[in-house]
Coordinates of C-alpha atoms (C1' of nucleotides) in Angstrom, one line a residue:
Chain A
X274 CA 38.1 193.7 -58.7
X275 CA 38.1 191.7 -61.6
X276 CA 40.3 193.1 -64.6
X277 CA 37.8 193.3 -67.5
X278 CA 34.9 192.1 -65.4
X279 CA 31.3 192.8 -66.4
X280 CA 31.0 196.4 -67.6
X281 CA 34.1 197.0 -68.0
X282 CA 36.1 197.7 -71.3
X283 CA 37.1 194.4 -72.9
X284 CA 39.0 194.6 -76.4
X285 CA 40.9 192.2 -78.5
X286 CA 43.4 192.1 -81.2
X287 CA 42.8 189.2 -83.5
X288 CA 46.0 188.7 -85.8
X289 CA 46.2 186.0 -88.6
X290 CA 49.0 184.1 -88.7
X291 CA 49.4 184.1 -92.3
X292 CA 52.6 186.2 -92.8
X293 CA 54.6 188.4 -90.6
X294 CA 53.3 191.0 -88.2
X295 CA 52.0 193.7 -90.2
X296 CA 52.4 197.6 -89.0
X297 CA 48.9 197.9 -89.5
X298 CA 48.0 195.3 -87.2
X299 CA 50.7 196.7 -84.7
X300 CA 48.7 200.1 -84.9
X301 CA 45.2 198.2 -84.4
X302 CA 46.5 196.5 -81.4
X303 CA 48.2 199.7 -80.1
X304 CA 44.8 201.6 -80.0
X305 CA 42.9 198.5 -78.6
X306 CA 45.8 198.4 -76.1
X307 CA 45.1 202.3 -75.0
X308 CA 41.4 201.7 -74.8
X309 CA 42.2 198.8 -72.3
X310 CA 44.6 200.6 -70.3
X311 CA 42.8 203.7 -70.2
X312 CA 39.7 202.2 -68.8
X313 CA 41.3 199.6 -66.8
X314 CA 39.7 196.9 -69.0
X315 CA 40.9 193.9 -70.4
X316 CA 43.1 193.5 -73.8
X317 CA 42.9 190.2 -75.3
X318 CA 45.2 188.4 -77.9
X319 CA 43.4 185.8 -80.2
X320 CA 45.1 184.3 -82.9
X321 CA 42.7 183.7 -85.6
X322 CA 43.9 180.5 -87.2
X323 CA 40.6 178.8 -88.3
X324 CA 42.1 178.3 -91.9
X325 CA 44.4 175.4 -91.1
X326 CA 45.9 175.5 -94.4
X327 CA 47.0 178.9 -94.8
X328 CA 48.2 179.7 -91.1
X329 CA 51.8 179.1 -90.9
X330 CA 52.9 178.1 -87.2
X331 CA 56.2 180.0 -87.0
X332 CA 54.3 183.1 -87.1
X333 CA 52.4 182.5 -84.0
X334 CA 55.4 183.3 -81.8
X335 CA 56.3 186.1 -84.2
X336 CA 53.1 187.9 -83.1
X337 CA 53.5 187.6 -79.8
X338 CA 57.2 188.7 -79.9
X339 CA 56.5 191.8 -81.9
X340 CA 53.7 192.6 -79.7
X341 CA 56.1 192.2 -76.7
X342 CA 58.8 194.3 -78.5
X343 CA 56.5 197.3 -78.9
X344 CA 55.7 197.2 -75.4
X345 CA 52.1 196.1 -76.0
X346 CA 50.9 193.5 -73.1
X347 CA 48.2 191.3 -73.0
X348 CA 45.7 190.4 -70.0
X349 CA 44.3 187.5 -71.4
X350 CA 45.3 184.7 -74.1
X351 CA 46.8 184.3 -76.5
X352 CA 43.9 182.3 -77.9
X353 CA 44.1 180.3 -80.7
X354 CA 40.8 180.1 -82.7
X355 CA 42.1 176.5 -84.1
X356 CA 41.6 175.2 -80.2
X357 CA 38.2 176.5 -80.0
X358 CA 36.0 174.8 -82.3
X359 CA 34.0 172.9 -79.8
X360 CA 32.5 176.5 -79.3
X361 CA 31.9 177.2 -82.8
X362 CA 30.3 173.7 -83.1
X363 CA 27.8 174.9 -80.4
X364 CA 26.9 178.2 -81.8
X365 CA 26.6 176.7 -85.1
X366 CA 23.8 174.0 -83.9
X367 CA 22.0 176.8 -82.0
X368 CA 21.6 178.7 -85.4
X369 CA 21.0 175.5 -87.2
X370 CA 18.1 174.7 -84.9
X371 CA 16.7 178.1 -85.1
X372 CA 16.7 177.7 -89.0
X373 CA 19.1 180.6 -89.5
X374 CA 21.4 178.4 -91.5
X375 CA 20.8 176.0 -94.3
X376 CA 22.9 173.4 -95.9
X377 CA 24.2 174.1 -99.4
X378 CA 26.2 171.8 -101.6
X379 CA 26.6 173.9 -104.6
X380 CA 30.2 173.4 -105.7
X381 CA 32.3 176.8 -106.3
X382 CA 31.9 176.7 -109.9
X383 CA 28.2 176.2 -109.6
X384 CA 27.8 179.3 -107.4
X385 CA 29.9 181.3 -110.2
X386 CA 27.5 180.0 -112.8
X387 CA 24.2 180.7 -111.1
X388 CA 25.4 184.2 -110.0
X389 CA 26.7 185.6 -113.3
X390 CA 24.1 188.3 -114.8
X391 CA 22.4 188.3 -111.7
X392 CA 21.0 191.7 -110.2
X393 CA 21.9 191.2 -106.9
X394 CA 25.5 190.2 -106.4
X395 CA 26.6 187.0 -104.6
X396 CA 24.7 183.5 -104.2
X397 CA 21.3 183.7 -105.1
X398 CA 20.0 181.5 -102.3
X399 CA 19.5 178.3 -104.3
X400 CA 19.7 176.0 -101.8
X401 CA 17.4 177.8 -99.3
X402 CA 14.6 175.7 -100.0
X403 CA 15.9 172.7 -100.8
X404 CA 16.0 171.3 -97.3
X405 CA 19.1 169.4 -97.3
X406 CA 20.5 168.2 -94.3
X407 CA 23.8 169.0 -92.7
X408 CA 26.5 166.8 -93.5
X409 CA 29.9 165.8 -94.9
X410 CA 30.5 167.7 -98.5
X411 CA 27.8 170.6 -97.3
X412 CA 28.5 173.8 -96.5
X413 CA 26.1 176.0 -94.0
X414 CA 25.1 179.4 -95.3
X415 CA 23.2 181.9 -93.4
X416 CA 19.8 182.8 -94.5
X417 CA 19.9 186.6 -94.6
X418 CA 16.6 188.5 -94.5
X419 CA 15.4 189.8 -97.8
X420 CA 14.3 192.9 -96.7
X421 CA 15.1 195.5 -94.0
X422 CA 18.5 197.1 -93.3
X423 CA 21.3 196.0 -91.2
X424 CA 23.0 199.0 -89.1
X425 CA 26.5 198.9 -87.9
X426 CA 27.3 201.5 -85.3
X427 CA 30.5 202.7 -85.9
X428 CA 32.5 205.1 -83.0
X429 CA 34.6 206.5 -85.7
X430 CA 32.2 206.9 -88.6
X431 CA 29.0 207.0 -87.2
X432 CA 25.9 204.7 -88.6
X433 CA 26.5 202.7 -91.7
X434 CA 23.6 201.2 -93.3
X435 CA 23.5 198.1 -95.5
X436 CA 20.4 196.9 -97.0
X437 CA 20.0 193.3 -96.5
X438 CA 19.4 192.5 -100.3
X439 CA 22.8 193.6 -101.1
X440 CA 23.9 190.9 -98.6
X441 CA 24.5 187.3 -99.8
X442 CA 23.5 184.2 -98.1
X443 CA 27.2 183.8 -96.8
X444 CA 28.8 180.6 -95.7
X445 CA 29.5 180.4 -92.1
X446 CA 31.2 176.6 -92.1
X447 CA 33.0 175.0 -94.8
X448 CA 32.0 171.7 -96.3
X449 CA 34.4 169.8 -94.1
X450 CA 32.9 171.3 -91.1
X451 CA 35.2 174.0 -90.1
X452 CA 33.8 177.3 -88.9
X453 CA 34.7 180.2 -90.8
X454 CA 36.3 183.4 -89.4
X455 CA 33.3 185.5 -89.8
X456 CA 31.2 182.9 -87.2
X457 CA 34.3 182.0 -85.2
X458 CA 34.7 185.8 -84.4
X459 CA 31.2 186.4 -83.4
X460 CA 31.2 183.2 -81.2
X461 CA 34.5 184.3 -79.6
X462 CA 33.5 188.0 -79.2
X463 CA 30.5 187.0 -77.3
X464 CA 32.0 184.2 -75.3
X465 CA 35.0 186.7 -74.5
X466 CA 32.5 189.6 -73.6
X467 CA 34.1 191.8 -76.1
X468 CA 32.8 195.6 -75.7
X469 CA 34.7 197.1 -78.4
X470 CA 35.7 195.9 -81.9
X471 CA 38.4 198.0 -83.1
X472 CA 39.8 196.9 -86.4
X473 CA 40.9 198.1 -89.8
X474 CA 38.4 199.4 -92.4
X475 CA 38.6 196.7 -94.7
X476 CA 36.4 194.6 -92.3
X477 CA 33.6 197.1 -92.5
X478 CA 31.9 195.4 -95.6
X479 CA 31.8 192.2 -93.5
X480 CA 30.5 193.7 -90.3
X481 CA 27.0 193.3 -91.1
X482 CA 27.5 189.9 -91.2
X483 CA 28.7 189.5 -87.9
X484 CA 25.7 191.8 -86.7
X485 CA 23.3 189.6 -88.5
X486 CA 25.0 186.4 -86.9
X487 CA 25.0 188.3 -83.7
X488 CA 21.6 189.2 -83.4
X489 CA 20.4 185.7 -84.4
X490 CA 22.4 184.2 -81.5
X491 CA 20.6 186.8 -79.0
X492 CA 17.3 185.4 -80.0
X493 CA 18.6 182.0 -79.5
X494 CA 21.5 181.5 -77.3
X495 CA 20.9 184.2 -74.7
X496 CA 21.3 187.7 -75.1
X497 CA 24.8 189.4 -75.0
X498 CA 25.0 193.2 -76.2
X499 CA 26.6 193.9 -79.3
X500 CA 30.2 195.6 -79.2
X501 CA 30.8 198.7 -80.0
X502 CA 32.5 199.1 -83.6
X503 CA 35.4 201.2 -84.8
X504 CA 36.9 200.7 -88.2
X505 CA 40.1 202.4 -88.5
X506 CA 41.4 203.9 -91.6
X507 CA 43.6 201.9 -93.6
X508 CA 47.5 202.1 -94.0
X509 CA 48.5 202.8 -97.6
X510 CA 51.4 202.7 -99.7
X511 CA 52.8 205.6 -101.8
X512 CA 50.5 204.4 -104.4
X513 CA 47.5 204.9 -101.9
X514 CA 46.5 201.1 -102.0
X515 CA 46.4 199.0 -98.8
X516 CA 49.6 197.9 -97.8
X517 CA 50.0 194.1 -98.3
X518 CA 52.8 191.7 -97.1
X519 CA 53.6 190.7 -101.1
X520 CA 53.9 194.5 -102.2
X521 CA 55.4 196.5 -99.6
X522 CA 57.7 196.4 -96.6
X523 CA 55.2 196.2 -93.9
X524 CA 56.8 193.4 -91.2
X525 CA 57.3 194.9 -88.0
X526 CA 60.3 192.3 -87.8
X527 CA 61.8 194.0 -90.5
X528 CA 62.1 197.6 -89.0
X529 CA 63.3 195.7 -85.6
X530 CA 66.3 194.0 -87.3
X531 CA 66.9 197.4 -89.2
X532 CA 67.5 199.1 -85.9
X533 CA 64.4 200.9 -84.9
X534 CA 63.6 201.5 -81.4
X535 CA 60.3 200.1 -80.6
X536 CA 59.2 203.4 -78.6
X537 CA 59.7 205.2 -81.8
X538 CA 57.8 202.8 -83.7
X539 CA 55.0 203.0 -81.5
X540 CA 55.0 206.8 -81.1
X541 CA 54.9 207.1 -85.2
X542 CA 52.3 204.4 -85.4
X543 CA 49.9 206.1 -83.0
X544 CA 50.2 209.3 -85.1
X545 CA 48.7 207.5 -88.3
X546 CA 45.1 208.5 -88.0
X547 CA 45.3 210.1 -84.7
X548 CA 47.2 213.4 -83.4
X549 CA 47.9 214.7 -79.8
X550 CA 45.2 217.1 -78.7
X551 CA 48.0 219.8 -78.2
X552 CA 49.6 219.0 -81.3
X553 CA 52.6 217.4 -79.9
X554 CA 54.5 214.8 -81.9
X555 CA 56.2 213.0 -79.2
X556 CA 54.7 211.2 -76.4
X557 CA 55.3 208.4 -74.0
X558 CA 52.8 205.4 -74.1
X559 CA 51.5 206.7 -70.6
X560 CA 50.7 210.0 -72.4
X561 CA 49.1 208.1 -75.2
X562 CA 47.0 206.0 -73.2
X563 CA 45.7 209.0 -71.3
X564 CA 44.9 211.2 -74.4
X565 CA 43.7 208.6 -77.0
X566 CA 40.1 208.9 -77.9
X567 CA 38.3 207.0 -80.5
X568 CA 36.5 209.8 -81.6
X569 CA 39.4 211.5 -82.5
X570 CA 40.6 209.0 -85.0
X571 CA 40.6 210.1 -88.5
X572 CA 38.5 208.8 -91.5
X573 CA 40.9 208.6 -94.3
X574 CA 43.9 206.5 -95.3
X575 CA 47.2 207.3 -93.9
X576 CA 50.3 206.9 -95.8
X577 CA 53.2 204.9 -94.0
X578 CA 56.0 207.1 -94.4
X579 CA 59.6 205.6 -93.6
X580 CA 61.1 208.7 -93.8
X581 CA 59.2 210.4 -91.3
X582 CA 59.7 207.1 -89.2
X583 CA 63.4 207.5 -89.6
X584 CA 63.4 211.0 -88.2
X585 CA 61.7 209.9 -85.3
X586 CA 63.8 206.9 -84.7
X587 CA 67.0 209.4 -84.8
X588 CA 65.1 211.8 -82.4
X589 CA 64.7 208.7 -80.1
X590 CA 68.2 207.5 -80.3
X591 CA 69.5 210.8 -79.8
X592 CA 67.6 211.3 -76.6
X593 CA 69.0 208.1 -75.2
X594 CA 71.3 208.2 -72.2
X595 CA 74.9 207.2 -73.5
X596 CA 75.1 204.1 -71.5
X597 CA 71.4 203.0 -72.8
X598 CA 72.3 204.0 -76.6
X599 CA 75.3 201.4 -76.0
X600 CA 73.1 198.9 -74.5
X601 CA 70.6 199.2 -77.1
X602 CA 73.3 198.7 -79.6
X603 CA 74.7 195.9 -77.8
X604 CA 71.5 194.2 -77.6
X605 CA 70.7 194.9 -81.4
X606 CA 74.1 193.2 -82.5
X607 CA 73.2 190.4 -80.4
X608 CA 69.9 189.9 -81.7
X609 CA 71.0 190.5 -85.6
X610 CA 74.8 189.8 -85.7
X611 CA 74.9 193.1 -87.5
X612 CA 77.7 194.4 -85.9
X613 CA 80.6 192.9 -83.8
X614 CA 79.7 193.3 -80.2
X615 CA 83.3 193.5 -78.9
X616 CA 83.3 197.0 -80.7
X617 CA 80.8 198.0 -78.0
X618 CA 83.3 197.5 -75.3
X619 CA 86.6 198.6 -76.5
X620 CA 87.9 201.6 -75.6
X621 CA 87.7 203.0 -78.9
X622 CA 83.8 202.9 -78.6
X623 CA 84.2 205.1 -75.5
X624 CA 85.5 207.9 -77.3
X625 CA 83.3 207.4 -80.6
X626 CA 79.7 206.4 -78.8
X627 CA 78.7 210.0 -78.7
X628 CA 79.7 211.0 -82.0
X629 CA 78.0 207.9 -83.6
X630 CA 74.7 208.3 -81.5
X631 CA 74.3 211.9 -83.0
X632 CA 74.4 210.7 -86.6
X633 CA 72.7 207.1 -87.1
X634 CA 69.2 207.2 -88.1
X635 CA 68.8 203.4 -87.1
X636 CA 71.0 201.1 -85.0
X637 CA 71.7 199.5 -88.3
X638 CA 73.8 202.3 -89.1
X639 CA 76.3 201.9 -86.3
X640 CA 78.4 199.6 -88.2
X641 CA 79.1 201.9 -91.3
X642 CA 80.4 204.6 -88.9
X643 CA 82.9 202.6 -86.9
X644 CA 83.8 200.2 -89.9
X645 CA 87.3 201.8 -90.3
X646 CA 88.3 200.6 -87.1
X647 CA 88.3 196.9 -88.5
X648 CA 91.2 196.3 -91.0
X649 CA 89.4 193.1 -91.9
X650 CA 87.1 195.0 -93.5
X651 CA 88.5 198.5 -94.2
X652 CA 88.6 199.4 -97.8
X653 CA 88.7 202.8 -99.4
X654 CA 85.7 203.4 -101.3
X655 CA 86.6 203.8 -105.1
X656 CA 84.3 206.6 -105.8
X657 CA 85.4 208.7 -102.8
X658 CA 89.0 208.1 -103.7
X659 CA 88.3 209.4 -107.5
X660 CA 86.8 212.5 -106.2
X661 CA 88.7 213.4 -103.1
X662 CA 92.2 212.2 -103.9
X663 CA 92.9 211.5 -107.6
X664 CA 91.0 214.5 -108.9
X665 CA 92.6 216.9 -106.4
X666 CA 95.7 217.6 -107.8
X667 CA 97.3 219.1 -104.3
X668 CA 96.1 215.8 -102.7
X669 CA 99.6 213.8 -102.8
X670 CA 101.3 216.9 -101.2
X671 CA 98.6 217.2 -98.5
X672 CA 98.9 213.5 -97.9
X673 CA 102.8 213.7 -98.0
X674 CA 103.0 216.6 -95.6
X675 CA 100.4 215.4 -93.4
X676 CA 102.3 212.4 -93.0
X677 CA 105.3 213.8 -92.1
X678 CA 103.8 215.5 -89.0
X679 CA 101.7 212.8 -88.1
X680 CA 104.8 210.4 -88.2
X681 CA 106.7 212.9 -86.1
X682 CA 104.1 213.3 -83.6
X683 CA 104.9 212.8 -79.9
X684 CA 101.2 212.2 -78.6
X685 CA 98.7 211.1 -80.9
X686 CA 95.6 212.8 -79.9
X687 CA 92.8 214.8 -81.7
X688 CA 93.8 218.2 -80.8
X689 CA 97.4 217.7 -82.1
X690 CA 96.4 216.2 -85.2
X691 CA 94.1 218.7 -85.9
X692 CA 96.9 221.5 -85.7
X693 CA 98.9 219.7 -87.9
X694 CA 96.3 219.4 -90.5
X695 CA 95.5 223.0 -89.9
X696 CA 99.1 224.2 -90.8
X697 CA 99.0 221.9 -93.8
X698 CA 95.7 223.8 -94.8
X699 CA 97.5 226.9 -94.8
X700 CA 100.5 225.7 -96.5
X701 CA 97.7 225.4 -99.4
X702 CA 95.5 228.0 -98.9
X703 CA 92.7 225.9 -98.1
X704 CA 89.9 225.8 -95.5
X705 CA 90.4 222.7 -93.0
X706 CA 87.3 221.4 -94.6
X707 CA 88.5 221.0 -97.9
X708 CA 92.2 220.3 -96.8
X709 CA 90.9 217.1 -94.5
X710 CA 89.0 215.5 -97.5
X711 CA 92.2 213.7 -98.9
X712 CA 93.4 212.6 -95.4
X713 CA 89.6 211.2 -94.5
X714 CA 89.4 209.2 -97.7
X715 CA 92.8 207.7 -97.2
X716 CA 92.2 207.1 -93.4
X717 CA 88.5 206.3 -92.9
X718 CA 87.7 205.1 -96.4
X719 CA 85.0 207.7 -97.2
X720 CA 84.2 211.4 -97.8
X721 CA 81.6 211.3 -94.9
X722 CA 81.6 209.9 -91.6
X723 CA 82.4 210.9 -88.1
X724 CA 84.7 213.9 -87.1
X725 CA 88.3 213.1 -88.7
X726 CA 90.7 214.0 -85.7
X727 CA 88.7 212.0 -82.9
X728 CA 88.4 209.0 -85.5
X729 CA 92.3 209.3 -86.1
X730 CA 93.2 209.1 -82.4
X731 CA 91.2 206.0 -82.0
X732 CA 92.5 204.6 -85.3
X733 CA 96.1 205.3 -83.7
X734 CA 99.4 206.5 -85.4
X735 CA 100.5 203.2 -86.8
X736 CA 97.3 202.3 -88.6
X737 CA 96.9 206.2 -90.0
X738 CA 100.5 206.1 -91.1
X739 CA 99.9 202.8 -93.1
X740 CA 97.0 204.1 -94.5
X741 CA 98.2 207.4 -95.8
X742 CA 101.1 205.4 -97.3
X743 CA 98.7 203.1 -99.0
X744 CA 96.8 206.1 -100.5
X745 CA 100.1 207.4 -101.3
X746 CA 100.9 204.1 -103.2
X747 CA 97.8 203.7 -105.0
X748 CA 98.1 207.3 -106.3
X749 CA 101.6 206.5 -107.6
X750 CA 101.1 203.0 -109.1
X751 CA 97.6 204.2 -110.6
X752 CA 98.5 207.4 -112.0
X753 CA 97.1 206.5 -115.6
Chain B
rG263 C1' 29.0 195.6 -112.2
rC264 C1' 27.1 196.0 -107.2
rC265 C1' 27.8 197.5 -101.9
rC266 C1' 30.6 200.5 -98.5
rC267 C1' 34.3 204.1 -97.0
rC268 C1' 37.0 208.6 -97.8
rA269 C1' 38.7 213.7 -99.9
rU270 C1' 43.1 220.4 -95.9
rC271 C1' 50.6 221.4 -98.4
rG272 C1' 54.1 215.9 -101.9
rU273 C1' 53.3 213.2 -96.9
rC274 C1' 51.4 212.8 -91.4
rU275 C1' 47.9 216.2 -90.0
rA276 C1' 45.4 220.9 -86.9
rG277 C1' 41.0 223.0 -88.0
rU278 C1' 33.9 220.7 -85.6
rG279 C1' 30.3 228.4 -88.9
rG280 C1' 33.2 234.4 -87.8
rC281 C1' 40.0 233.5 -84.1
rC282 C1' 42.0 231.1 -91.3
rU283 C1' 45.8 236.5 -95.3
rA284 C1' 44.5 227.8 -93.3
rG285 C1' 48.7 226.5 -88.1
rG286 C1' 52.3 222.2 -86.8
rA287 C1' 55.7 218.2 -88.4
rC288 C1' 58.4 215.0 -92.2
rG289 C1' 60.4 216.0 -96.9
rC290 C1' 62.7 219.6 -100.2
rC291 C1' 65.3 224.5 -100.9
rA292 C1' 68.2 228.6 -99.0
rC293 C1' 71.2 230.6 -95.0
rC294 C1' 73.9 230.3 -90.2
rC295 C1' 76.9 227.0 -87.6
rU296 C1' 80.8 223.8 -88.7
rU297 C1' 86.9 219.4 -89.5
rU298 C1' 83.4 215.9 -93.7
rC299 C1' 78.3 214.1 -92.8
rA300 C1' 75.0 214.7 -89.6
rA301 C1' 72.6 217.3 -85.4
rG302 C1' 71.1 222.1 -84.0
rG303 C1' 69.1 227.6 -85.8
rU304 C1' 66.6 230.7 -89.3
rG305 C1' 63.9 231.6 -93.3
rG306 C1' 61.3 229.6 -97.4
rU307 C1' 58.2 226.2 -100.8
rA308 C1' 53.5 224.1 -101.1
rG309 C1' 47.1 222.8 -99.6
rC310 C1' 41.0 223.3 -98.2
rA311 C1' 39.3 218.4 -105.5
rC312 C1' 35.1 220.7 -108.6
rG313 C1' 30.2 222.3 -109.0
rG314 C1' 25.7 223.8 -106.7
rG315 C1' 23.1 225.1 -102.3
rU316 C1' 22.3 226.7 -96.7
rU317 C1' 23.8 231.4 -94.0
rC318 C1' 25.3 238.2 -92.9
rG319 C1' 29.5 234.9 -92.9
rA320 C1' 31.7 228.1 -95.0
rA321 C1' 37.9 224.5 -94.9
rU322 C1' 34.0 223.6 -91.7
rC323 C1' 26.8 222.1 -92.8
rC324 C1' 23.7 219.6 -97.0
rC325 C1' 23.4 217.8 -102.3
rG326 C1' 25.7 216.5 -106.8
rU327 C1' 30.1 215.5 -109.6
rU328 C1' 35.0 214.0 -110.1
rG329 C1' 38.9 211.5 -107.9
rG330 C1' 40.8 207.5 -104.7
rG331 C1' 40.4 203.4 -101.6
rG332 C1' 38.2 199.0 -99.7
rG333 C1' 34.7 194.7 -99.9
rU334 C1' 32.7 191.5 -103.4
rG335 C1' 36.3 183.8 -101.4
rC336 C1' 33.9 177.0 -98.5
rC337 C1' 40.7 183.6 -96.9
rA338 C1' 41.5 186.8 -92.8

RNA sequence: GCCCCCAUCGUCUAGUGGCCUAGGACGCCACCCUUUCAAGGUGGUAGCACGGGUUCGAAUCCCGUUGGGGGUGCCA
């Protein structure tokens, strides 16, 4: 059996390399991929780089690496529209020969001038009857029927009707001869026998144009069944606007660099516009493939909520076996340089890892939790020092007494250290939680962080005593 | 302006005419646990945009209004 052969599902993702790979594109890719996997069909990657001036070559690899990172594999491609212009020329010729196209030499300014004040929007078809020949400097426009209705059958929204008179004679080829995306898409979708076109809602208004071209080609270039369309709800920002590369943080690459797990990202993304039939929120890609149905996709825009994504990521991180957690950290550290990898193979890490794992939201948080281990970067936070040490009248005494006991400790391990601090706490009639604050800030640098005694144990006696001394000095010297 | 889409807690959603005094999740608040912070546990806050219909009965169907969004490029 051929993968995605005749009669099976064939879908594609068609990103354009004009910026970083977008979370919205990722979700579209994911749903497409689900459709293909569920049906044993084919998922195709096709880079839409028909606009040579706009596309950024470095984004080409970025798209593919983002897809791979998310675990979205493809069966065919990646194709690049920039390498398929021969196909578009053939399609253009067929359309031209059947009089579906006409040449137009109106400048942009001329079009604007002609259009202003017209009842029907867009180009008024001035060149329709001028009988211009094709040639350099002349764009090619599609002759849209004056009457009738073009219907887009949408699997999510039902039939959407567009009166033909509201569709202008749109350009399908630039005056330099290059095909425009609406033409290239149809040519490719026909050529690749795409059965389902799943894309963001923003494309809905241009879909009737694609339908018109497709039907015209069916008359002249051989019949290929129209694909089923499905327009996914937009992903929006907090202001309910379509998330954009300029305004919002949308790059998959950013989230990856920050230490989000791909499985958490994919899981969260799947939930934007769709929900699992039994209401569960956590599921594997295999579960998703099995349960996903296009008809269940929502109609309304969804807010990309980083807070909820962060929660998902935390859940996924905590679910990792400890070894795997460390492996992920190492991988992330190597990739981003966000953390000294040697830490991860140190004995200290062996003790701290489980404590870190249950606290981080993203892998990028790890450094903040283990930073106290590095003398080069260790510094007591001023704000924390003020709050927990300077403003605590008993802090000097507590630090002094703790230092006495820690200094005399035969073995420097968590249980003993805790006991020592408990004794000091009792002397000051404080709960342990209150008594440990000055010590925590003096030794770990912040009021919040990993459990104190385990941290002190791995820090070691010498460094702990030294840091307490430094805090006492700072108190003495800086006593206003 | 014109074309198109959309409308349940702040957010993501369940809900497809009676099971809804509308369920879950994130967030937020409180309490519990507790060596800080997290995590975990318990409880709480908060919503069917509005107006007409249809129906014995409407969050669910129809119409309108309002609101939001997308498109309107020789971009994708």
